[in-house]
Amino acid sequence: MNLNFKYNIHESFMDRAIEISKGGIGSVSPNPLVGCVLVKNGEIIGEGYHEKYGDPHAEVMAYNNSIEDPLDSIMYVTLEPCSFEGKTPACTKFIIENGIREVYVSMKDPNPKVSGMGIEELEKHGVQVNVGILQKECEWLNRGYINWITNHKPWVIAKVAQSENNFLGLNSNTTTNITGQESKIHSHELRSNVDAIIVGRQTALVDNPELTVRHTIGKNPVRVVIDTNRKLPLTLNIFNDQAAETIILCSNKNFEKSNTSFAKFIPVNENEFGQLSIHSILEALAKEGFCKILIEGGAELLNSFNKKDLIDEMYIYTSNNKLKNANLKNPLIINDRWNIKEQLNLGDDNLIIATKKERCLQES
């Protein structure tokens, strides 16, 4: 295995593979996002990505899309090719049988079914393998998948919109518009990059949200609502617009798993206070195959995840206006336990994106 390469041309081809892998966002979970580029005589001859769970993998798609004979070409793939047969044949076998002479892999697959065995299989059959090019970029893109495989739970992103004086609204019984249009567009882009969006019962009742992607182009996430006793009125948008799948998490003391024409009901454990257990919520969502989830509210739900130290990433949109006579305080605070990944100005608003310091992605 060759790890000693530092050529911009290789990074360029891998960067392209990473970029096209994003086409699978919202369609491949719990599988990873994977892109593949085939190169011959220094030119890209084929590209492909894993488009949908259960469909052909990126390596096969790139081969099928090639404009020249791929024999003796070089492959750039964002994730270690699989070496076992699941819903699709083993990619290592496909690569070997079709005469690919060299493979550049961005990151090893943390899945114990693969975990280095794909690389070993290729090398055993004379294919030169290079590992680690743009690894951090690929790991960040697949942080949800990595967390789902290694920790058996989704990557949790918390999003809040707050006033300059750190309030989410006047109170929990009214709706308050805080940030501007640019922040709204950005937050909808965020929605399009997760598998599921989750809110508490009070948020669903007071805001009657659609929880869909409307201000940008992208796929709607699955809508998840915490409703312990299943008391939400069926007149809400989430039950009637048929714009996205809706899941209601409820108490397993009183309800069984069921499906209706407007929602799926999944019972989970309660904690000692009669509320749904946060750990059981994450376990249930992991079983549904969700790798990345977005918590949008309300304050009580955000605080519950925060107290259990189960938030991995935060998006805090801050207006330049103060809210007077408000009492709904933002429970999320960026302190020295968080790394600020990015800061953006969105019109009159400011956005801070932060990740938890102790959270590590896959070990190299």
Short mmCIF file of C-alpha atoms in Angstrom, two decimals:
data_model
loop_
_atom_site.label_atom_id
_atom_site.label_comp_id
_atom_site.label_asym_id
_atom_site.label_seq_id
_atom_site.Cartn_x
_atom_site.Cartn_y
_atom_site.Cartn_z
CA MET A 1 0.00 0.00 0.00
CA ASN A 2 1.50 3.30 -1.10
CA LEU A 3 0.94 6.23 1.28
CA ASN A 4 3.69 8.51 -0.04
CA PHE A 5 2.15 10.75 -2.66
CA LYS A 6 1.69 14.51 -2.71
CA TYR A 7 0.53 15.41 -6.20
CA ASN A 8 -2.08 18.08 -6.83
CA ILE A 9 -3.40 16.19 -9.83
CA HIS A 10 -4.45 13.30 -7.58
CA GLU A 11 -6.16 15.70 -5.18
CA SER A 12 -7.95 17.28 -8.12
CA PHE A 13 -9.39 13.96 -9.29
CA MET A 14 -10.34 12.96 -5.74
CA ASP A 15 -11.91 16.34 -5.12
CA ARG A 16 -14.10 15.72 -8.15
CA ALA A 17 -15.08 12.30 -6.76
CA ILE A 18 -16.02 13.87 -3.44
CA GLU A 19 -18.07 16.56 -5.18
CA ILE A 20 -20.12 14.14 -7.26
CA SER A 21 -20.70 11.88 -4.24
CA LYS A 22 -22.93 14.64 -2.83
CA GLY A 23 -25.54 13.70 -5.44
CA GLY A 24 -26.53 10.86 -3.13
CA ILE A 25 -27.44 13.12 -0.20
CA GLY A 26 -30.87 12.20 1.12
CA SER A 27 -31.09 8.96 -0.87
CA VAL A 28 -28.39 6.54 0.25
CA SER A 29 -28.54 6.37 4.07
CA PRO A 30 -27.61 4.31 5.95
CA ASN A 31 -25.03 3.73 3.22
CA PRO A 32 -22.20 6.28 2.84
CA LEU A 33 -21.87 8.95 0.19
CA VAL A 34 -19.45 7.60 -2.41
CA GLY A 35 -18.16 9.12 -5.64
CA CYS A 36 -15.84 7.60 -8.22
CA VAL A 37 -13.78 8.95 -11.11
CA LEU A 38 -11.96 6.88 -13.75
CA VAL A 39 -8.87 8.41 -15.36
CA LYS A 40 -6.94 7.29 -18.44
CA ASN A 41 -4.01 9.08 -20.02
CA GLY A 42 -4.50 11.94 -17.56
CA GLU A 43 -8.13 12.54 -18.55
CA ILE A 44 -11.40 11.68 -16.82
CA ILE A 45 -13.21 9.05 -18.88
CA GLY A 46 -15.96 8.11 -16.45
CA GLU A 47 -17.77 9.38 -13.35
CA GLY A 48 -20.38 7.92 -11.06
CA TYR A 49 -21.77 8.02 -7.57
CA HIS A 50 -23.95 5.88 -5.33
CA GLU A 51 -27.34 7.32 -6.21
CA LYS A 52 -29.78 5.37 -4.06
CA TYR A 53 -29.74 2.78 -1.29
CA GLY A 54 -29.73 -0.66 -2.93
CA ASP A 55 -28.66 0.67 -6.35
CA PRO A 56 -25.25 0.03 -8.00
CA HIS A 57 -22.24 1.45 -6.21
CA ALA A 58 -20.15 4.37 -7.44
CA GLU A 59 -17.43 2.17 -8.97
CA VAL A 60 -19.93 0.39 -11.21
CA MET A 61 -21.65 3.65 -12.17
CA ALA A 62 -18.33 5.26 -13.18
CA TYR A 63 -17.43 2.23 -15.29
CA ASN A 64 -20.85 2.15 -16.98
CA ASN A 65 -20.62 5.89 -17.73
CA SER A 66 -17.16 5.70 -19.29
CA ILE A 67 -16.70 7.26 -22.72
CA GLU A 68 -13.62 5.09 -23.42
CA ASP A 69 -12.58 1.54 -22.63
CA PRO A 70 -11.71 1.66 -18.88
CA LEU A 71 -9.22 -1.22 -19.18
CA ASP A 72 -5.93 -0.22 -17.53
CA SER A 73 -7.39 3.01 -16.12
CA ILE A 74 -6.86 4.57 -12.69
CA MET A 75 -9.76 4.76 -10.24
CA TYR A 76 -10.31 7.52 -7.65
CA VAL A 77 -12.96 6.53 -5.13
CA THR A 78 -13.91 8.31 -1.92
CA LEU A 79 -14.45 5.15 0.15
CA GLU A 80 -12.68 1.80 0.29
CA PRO A 81 -14.40 -0.56 -2.19
CA CYS A 82 -16.55 -3.20 -0.51
CA SER A 83 -15.34 -6.79 -0.52
CA PHE A 84 -18.59 -8.55 0.35
CA GLU A 85 -21.85 -9.18 -1.46
CA GLY A 86 -24.85 -7.41 0.03
CA LYS A 87 -27.62 -5.70 -1.91
CA THR A 88 -25.04 -5.34 -4.69
CA PRO A 89 -22.03 -7.48 -5.77
CA ALA A 90 -18.61 -6.87 -4.22
CA CYS A 91 -16.92 -3.85 -5.80
CA THR A 92 -13.44 -5.36 -5.35
CA LYS A 93 -14.41 -8.27 -7.59
CA PHE A 94 -15.78 -5.85 -10.19
CA ILE A 95 -12.56 -3.77 -10.13
CA ILE A 96 -10.32 -6.83 -10.49
CA GLU A 97 -12.38 -8.43 -13.27
CA ASN A 98 -12.47 -5.22 -15.30
CA GLY A 99 -8.76 -4.54 -15.35
CA ILE A 100 -8.43 -1.37 -13.25
CA ARG A 101 -4.67 -1.18 -12.62
CA GLU A 102 -4.50 1.37 -9.78
CA VAL A 103 -6.93 2.68 -7.18
CA TYR A 104 -6.75 5.83 -5.05
CA VAL A 105 -8.94 5.61 -1.94
CA SER A 106 -9.77 8.64 0.20
CA MET A 107 -10.83 6.85 3.41
CA LYS A 108 -11.01 3.31 4.73
CA ASP A 109 -14.49 1.99 5.40
CA PRO A 110 -15.17 1.84 9.18
CA ASN A 111 -17.73 -0.89 8.56
CA PRO A 112 -16.25 -4.06 10.13
CA LYS A 113 -17.51 -6.01 7.13
CA VAL A 114 -14.93 -4.12 5.03
CA SER A 115 -12.44 -2.28 7.28
CA GLY A 116 -9.27 -2.79 5.24
CA MET A 117 -10.30 -6.08 3.67
CA GLY A 118 -11.29 -4.36 0.44
CA ILE A 119 -7.82 -2.87 0.11
CA GLU A 120 -6.18 -6.22 0.94
CA GLU A 121 -8.32 -8.00 -1.66
CA LEU A 122 -7.30 -5.56 -4.39
CA GLU A 123 -3.61 -5.72 -3.52
CA LYS A 124 -3.71 -9.51 -3.39
CA HIS A 125 -4.77 -9.47 -7.04
CA GLY A 126 -2.06 -7.05 -8.14
CA VAL A 127 -4.00 -3.78 -8.02
CA GLN A 128 -1.89 -0.91 -6.65
CA VAL A 129 -3.79 0.91 -3.89
CA ASN A 130 -3.07 4.38 -2.48
CA VAL A 131 -4.96 5.42 0.66
CA GLY A 132 -5.56 8.72 2.40
CA ILE A 133 -5.85 11.41 -0.27
CA LEU A 134 -8.27 14.15 0.97
CA GLN A 135 -9.17 11.82 3.81
CA LYS A 136 -10.31 14.51 6.25
CA GLU A 137 -12.61 16.05 3.65
CA CYS A 138 -14.19 12.69 2.91
CA GLU A 139 -14.56 11.81 6.58
CA TRP A 140 -16.30 15.11 7.26
CA LEU A 141 -18.72 14.53 4.40
CA ASN A 142 -19.48 11.04 5.77
CA ARG A 143 -19.48 11.96 9.47
CA GLY A 144 -23.05 10.73 9.80
CA TYR A 145 -22.24 7.34 8.31
CA ILE A 146 -19.09 7.01 10.43
CA ASN A 147 -21.03 7.81 13.61
CA TRP A 148 -23.84 5.43 12.63
CA ILE A 149 -21.36 2.58 12.07
CA THR A 150 -19.03 3.19 15.02
CA ASN A 151 -21.39 4.56 17.70
CA HIS A 152 -24.69 3.10 16.42
CA LYS A 153 -26.50 6.42 16.50
CA PRO A 154 -27.04 9.37 14.16
CA TRP A 155 -24.84 12.45 14.02
CA VAL A 156 -26.90 15.11 15.82
CA ILE A 157 -27.00 18.68 14.51
CA ALA A 158 -28.80 21.34 16.56
CA LYS A 159 -30.03 24.49 14.85
CA VAL A 160 -31.34 27.62 16.54
CA ALA A 161 -32.26 31.15 15.51
CA GLN A 162 -31.73 33.65 18.31
CA SER A 163 -31.97 37.37 18.91
CA GLU A 164 -28.90 39.47 19.67
CA ASN A 165 -29.67 39.04 23.37
CA ASN A 166 -29.88 35.21 23.02
CA PHE A 167 -33.62 34.58 23.02
CA LEU A 168 -35.38 32.06 20.76
CA GLY A 169 -38.70 33.84 21.11
CA LEU A 170 -40.98 35.63 23.52
CA ASN A 171 -42.27 32.40 25.07
CA SER A 172 -43.03 28.79 24.19
CA ASN A 173 -46.64 29.50 23.25
CA THR A 174 -46.08 31.97 20.43
CA THR A 175 -44.19 32.05 17.13
CA THR A 176 -41.50 34.70 16.67
CA ASN A 177 -39.69 35.42 13.40
CA ILE A 178 -36.14 36.34 14.34
CA THR A 179 -33.72 36.01 11.42
CA GLY A 180 -33.95 37.22 7.82
CA GLN A 181 -34.42 35.67 4.40
CA GLU A 182 -30.77 34.76 3.81
CA SER A 183 -30.68 32.81 7.04
CA LYS A 184 -33.91 31.07 6.07
CA ILE A 185 -32.43 30.01 2.72
CA HIS A 186 -29.28 28.76 4.42
CA SER A 187 -31.23 26.80 7.03
CA HIS A 188 -33.27 25.13 4.29
CA GLU A 189 -30.02 24.11 2.58
CA LEU A 190 -29.07 22.56 5.92
CA ARG A 191 -32.36 20.67 5.97
CA SER A 192 -31.62 19.25 2.52
CA ASN A 193 -28.38 17.74 3.83
CA VAL A 194 -29.83 15.62 6.65
CA ASP A 195 -31.87 12.42 6.74
CA ALA A 196 -34.40 13.59 9.30
CA ILE A 197 -35.54 16.77 11.02
CA ILE A 198 -36.86 16.53 14.57
CA VAL A 199 -39.04 18.84 16.67
CA GLY A 200 -40.89 18.62 19.94
CA ARG A 201 -44.65 18.46 20.40
CA GLN A 202 -44.99 22.10 21.44
CA THR A 203 -43.13 23.36 18.36
CA ALA A 204 -45.35 21.26 16.09
CA LEU A 205 -48.48 22.51 17.86
CA VAL A 206 -47.62 26.22 18.05
CA ASP A 207 -45.75 26.72 14.75
CA ASN A 208 -47.62 24.12 12.65
CA PRO A 209 -44.44 23.83 10.54
CA GLU A 210 -44.04 22.06 7.20
CA LEU A 211 -40.43 21.02 7.97
CA THR A 212 -39.64 20.79 4.26
CA VAL A 213 -37.07 22.26 1.87
CA ARG A 214 -38.75 25.20 0.15
CA HIS A 215 -36.29 28.11 -0.19
CA THR A 216 -33.66 26.14 -2.08
CA ILE A 217 -33.40 23.03 -4.23
CA GLY A 218 -33.00 19.76 -2.32
CA LYS A 219 -34.67 16.66 -0.97
CA ASN A 220 -37.09 16.84 1.93
CA PRO A 221 -35.88 15.07 5.06
CA VAL A 222 -38.12 12.73 7.01
CA ARG A 223 -40.08 14.69 9.64
CA VAL A 224 -39.87 13.38 13.20
CA VAL A 225 -42.02 14.73 16.01
CA ILE A 226 -41.84 13.86 19.71
CA ASP A 227 -45.41 13.28 20.91
CA THR A 228 -45.29 11.05 23.99
CA ASN A 229 -49.04 10.55 24.35
CA ARG A 230 -50.07 11.02 20.68
CA LYS A 231 -52.20 14.08 21.36
CA LEU A 232 -51.23 16.25 18.37
CA PRO A 233 -54.26 17.25 16.27
CA LEU A 234 -54.45 15.57 12.88
CA THR A 235 -55.16 18.94 11.25
CA LEU A 236 -51.43 19.85 11.33
CA ASN A 237 -49.50 20.32 8.09
CA ILE A 238 -47.22 17.36 8.78
CA PHE A 239 -50.23 15.03 8.69
CA ASN A 240 -51.89 16.49 5.61
CA ASP A 241 -49.49 17.95 3.05
CA GLN A 242 -47.94 14.62 1.96
CA ALA A 243 -44.75 16.55 1.18
CA ALA A 244 -42.50 14.22 3.17
CA GLU A 245 -42.64 11.13 5.35
CA THR A 246 -43.68 11.81 8.94
CA ILE A 247 -42.68 9.78 12.00
CA ILE A 248 -44.21 10.27 15.43
CA LEU A 249 -42.17 9.02 18.38
CA CYS A 250 -44.46 8.06 21.26
CA SER A 251 -44.40 6.12 24.54
CA ASN A 252 -44.02 2.35 24.37
CA LYS A 253 -46.08 2.11 27.57
CA ASN A 254 -49.29 2.98 25.77
CA PHE A 255 -48.68 2.42 22.07
CA GLU A 256 -47.40 -0.14 19.59
CA LYS A 257 -45.62 0.47 16.31
CA SER A 258 -48.09 1.28 13.55
CA ASN A 259 -48.46 2.88 10.14
CA THR A 260 -51.22 5.05 8.77
CA SER A 261 -51.68 6.89 5.49
CA PHE A 262 -50.32 10.08 7.08
CA ALA A 263 -47.62 8.95 9.54
CA LYS A 264 -45.56 6.15 11.03
CA PHE A 265 -45.79 5.76 14.82
CA ILE A 266 -42.73 4.38 16.62
CA PRO A 267 -42.86 3.72 20.38
CA VAL A 268 -39.72 4.31 22.48
CA ASN A 269 -38.82 4.05 26.17
CA GLU A 270 -39.73 6.69 28.71
CA ASN A 271 -37.30 8.07 31.28
CA GLU A 272 -37.97 8.37 35.02
CA PHE A 273 -39.83 11.66 34.47
CA GLY A 274 -42.35 10.23 32.01
CA GLN A 275 -40.64 11.84 29.01
CA LEU A 276 -39.26 9.94 26.04
CA SER A 277 -35.68 8.82 26.67
CA ILE A 278 -33.20 10.74 24.51
CA HIS A 279 -31.01 7.66 24.16
CA SER A 280 -34.04 5.59 23.08
CA ILE A 281 -34.97 8.28 20.56
CA LEU A 282 -31.51 8.08 18.98
CA GLU A 283 -31.60 4.30 19.02
CA ALA A 284 -34.97 4.29 17.25
CA LEU A 285 -33.78 6.77 14.63
CA ALA A 286 -30.60 4.75 14.04
CA LYS A 287 -32.74 1.64 13.44
CA GLU A 288 -34.64 3.63 10.82
CA GLY A 289 -31.31 4.11 9.01
CA PHE A 290 -30.88 7.83 9.72
CA CYS A 291 -27.22 8.88 9.81
CA LYS A 292 -27.67 12.63 10.28
CA ILE A 293 -30.54 14.31 12.10
CA LEU A 294 -31.34 17.98 12.61
CA ILE A 295 -33.02 19.25 15.79
CA GLU A 296 -34.95 22.46 15.08
CA GLY A 297 -36.77 22.93 18.34
CA GLY A 298 -38.05 23.69 20.71
CA ALA A 299 -35.98 24.88 23.62
CA GLU A 300 -36.93 21.96 25.87
CA LEU A 301 -35.93 19.34 23.29
CA LEU A 302 -32.67 21.14 22.52
CA ASN A 303 -31.90 21.38 26.21
CA SER A 304 -32.62 17.68 26.73
CA PHE A 305 -30.10 16.67 24.07
CA ASN A 306 -27.60 19.24 25.34
CA LYS A 307 -27.80 18.04 28.95
CA LYS A 308 -27.09 14.48 27.81
CA ASP A 309 -24.11 15.74 25.78
CA LEU A 310 -25.60 14.24 22.62
CA ILE A 311 -25.23 17.19 20.24
CA ASP A 312 -22.35 16.81 17.79
CA GLU A 313 -22.68 20.01 15.77
CA MET A 314 -24.44 23.36 16.25
CA TYR A 315 -25.73 25.99 13.83
CA ILE A 316 -26.51 29.21 15.69
CA TYR A 317 -28.13 31.95 13.58
CA THR A 318 -28.08 35.31 15.38
CA SER A 319 -30.09 38.39 14.44
CA ASN A 320 -28.76 41.90 15.05
CA ASN A 321 -32.05 42.78 16.77
CA LYS A 322 -32.89 42.34 20.44
CA LEU A 323 -36.11 40.81 21.73
CA LYS A 324 -37.76 42.79 24.49
CA ASN A 325 -39.79 41.19 27.26
CA ALA A 326 -38.71 37.72 26.11
CA ASN A 327 -38.23 34.70 28.38
CA LEU A 328 -37.47 31.83 25.97
CA LYS A 329 -33.70 31.69 26.39
CA ASN A 330 -31.42 29.80 23.99
CA PRO A 331 -30.10 26.78 25.97
CA LEU A 332 -27.12 26.28 23.63
CA ILE A 333 -23.86 28.04 24.41
CA ILE A 334 -20.61 27.82 22.46
CA ASN A 335 -17.84 27.54 25.06
CA ASP A 336 -14.34 26.03 25.18
CA ARG A 337 -15.79 22.56 24.63
CA TRP A 338 -16.60 23.50 21.05
CA ASN A 339 -14.57 24.21 17.94
CA ILE A 340 -15.86 27.00 15.72
CA LYS A 341 -15.77 25.48 12.26
CA GLU A 342 -17.14 28.44 10.30
CA GLN A 343 -18.63 31.92 10.72
CA LEU A 344 -20.80 33.52 8.05
CA ASN A 345 -22.61 36.82 7.56
CA LEU A 346 -26.08 36.22 6.14
CA GLY A 347 -27.60 39.59 5.40
CA ASP A 348 -28.09 41.25 8.78
CA ASP A 349 -27.59 37.94 10.60
CA ASN A 350 -24.55 36.02 11.75
CA LEU A 351 -24.10 32.25 11.66
CA ILE A 352 -21.67 30.24 13.78
CA ILE A 353 -21.13 26.55 12.98
CA ALA A 354 -19.42 24.62 15.77
CA THR A 355 -18.46 21.01 16.46
CA LYS A 356 -17.78 19.32 19.76
CA LYS A 357 -14.06 19.10 20.54
CA GLU A 358 -14.07 15.65 22.04
CA ARG A 359 -15.97 14.21 19.10
CA CYS A 360 -13.51 12.45 16.80
CA LEU A 361 -14.24 11.15 13.36
CA GLN A 362 -12.78 7.88 12.19
CA GLU A 363 -9.25 7.20 13.43
CA SER A 364 -6.68 7.27 10.62
#
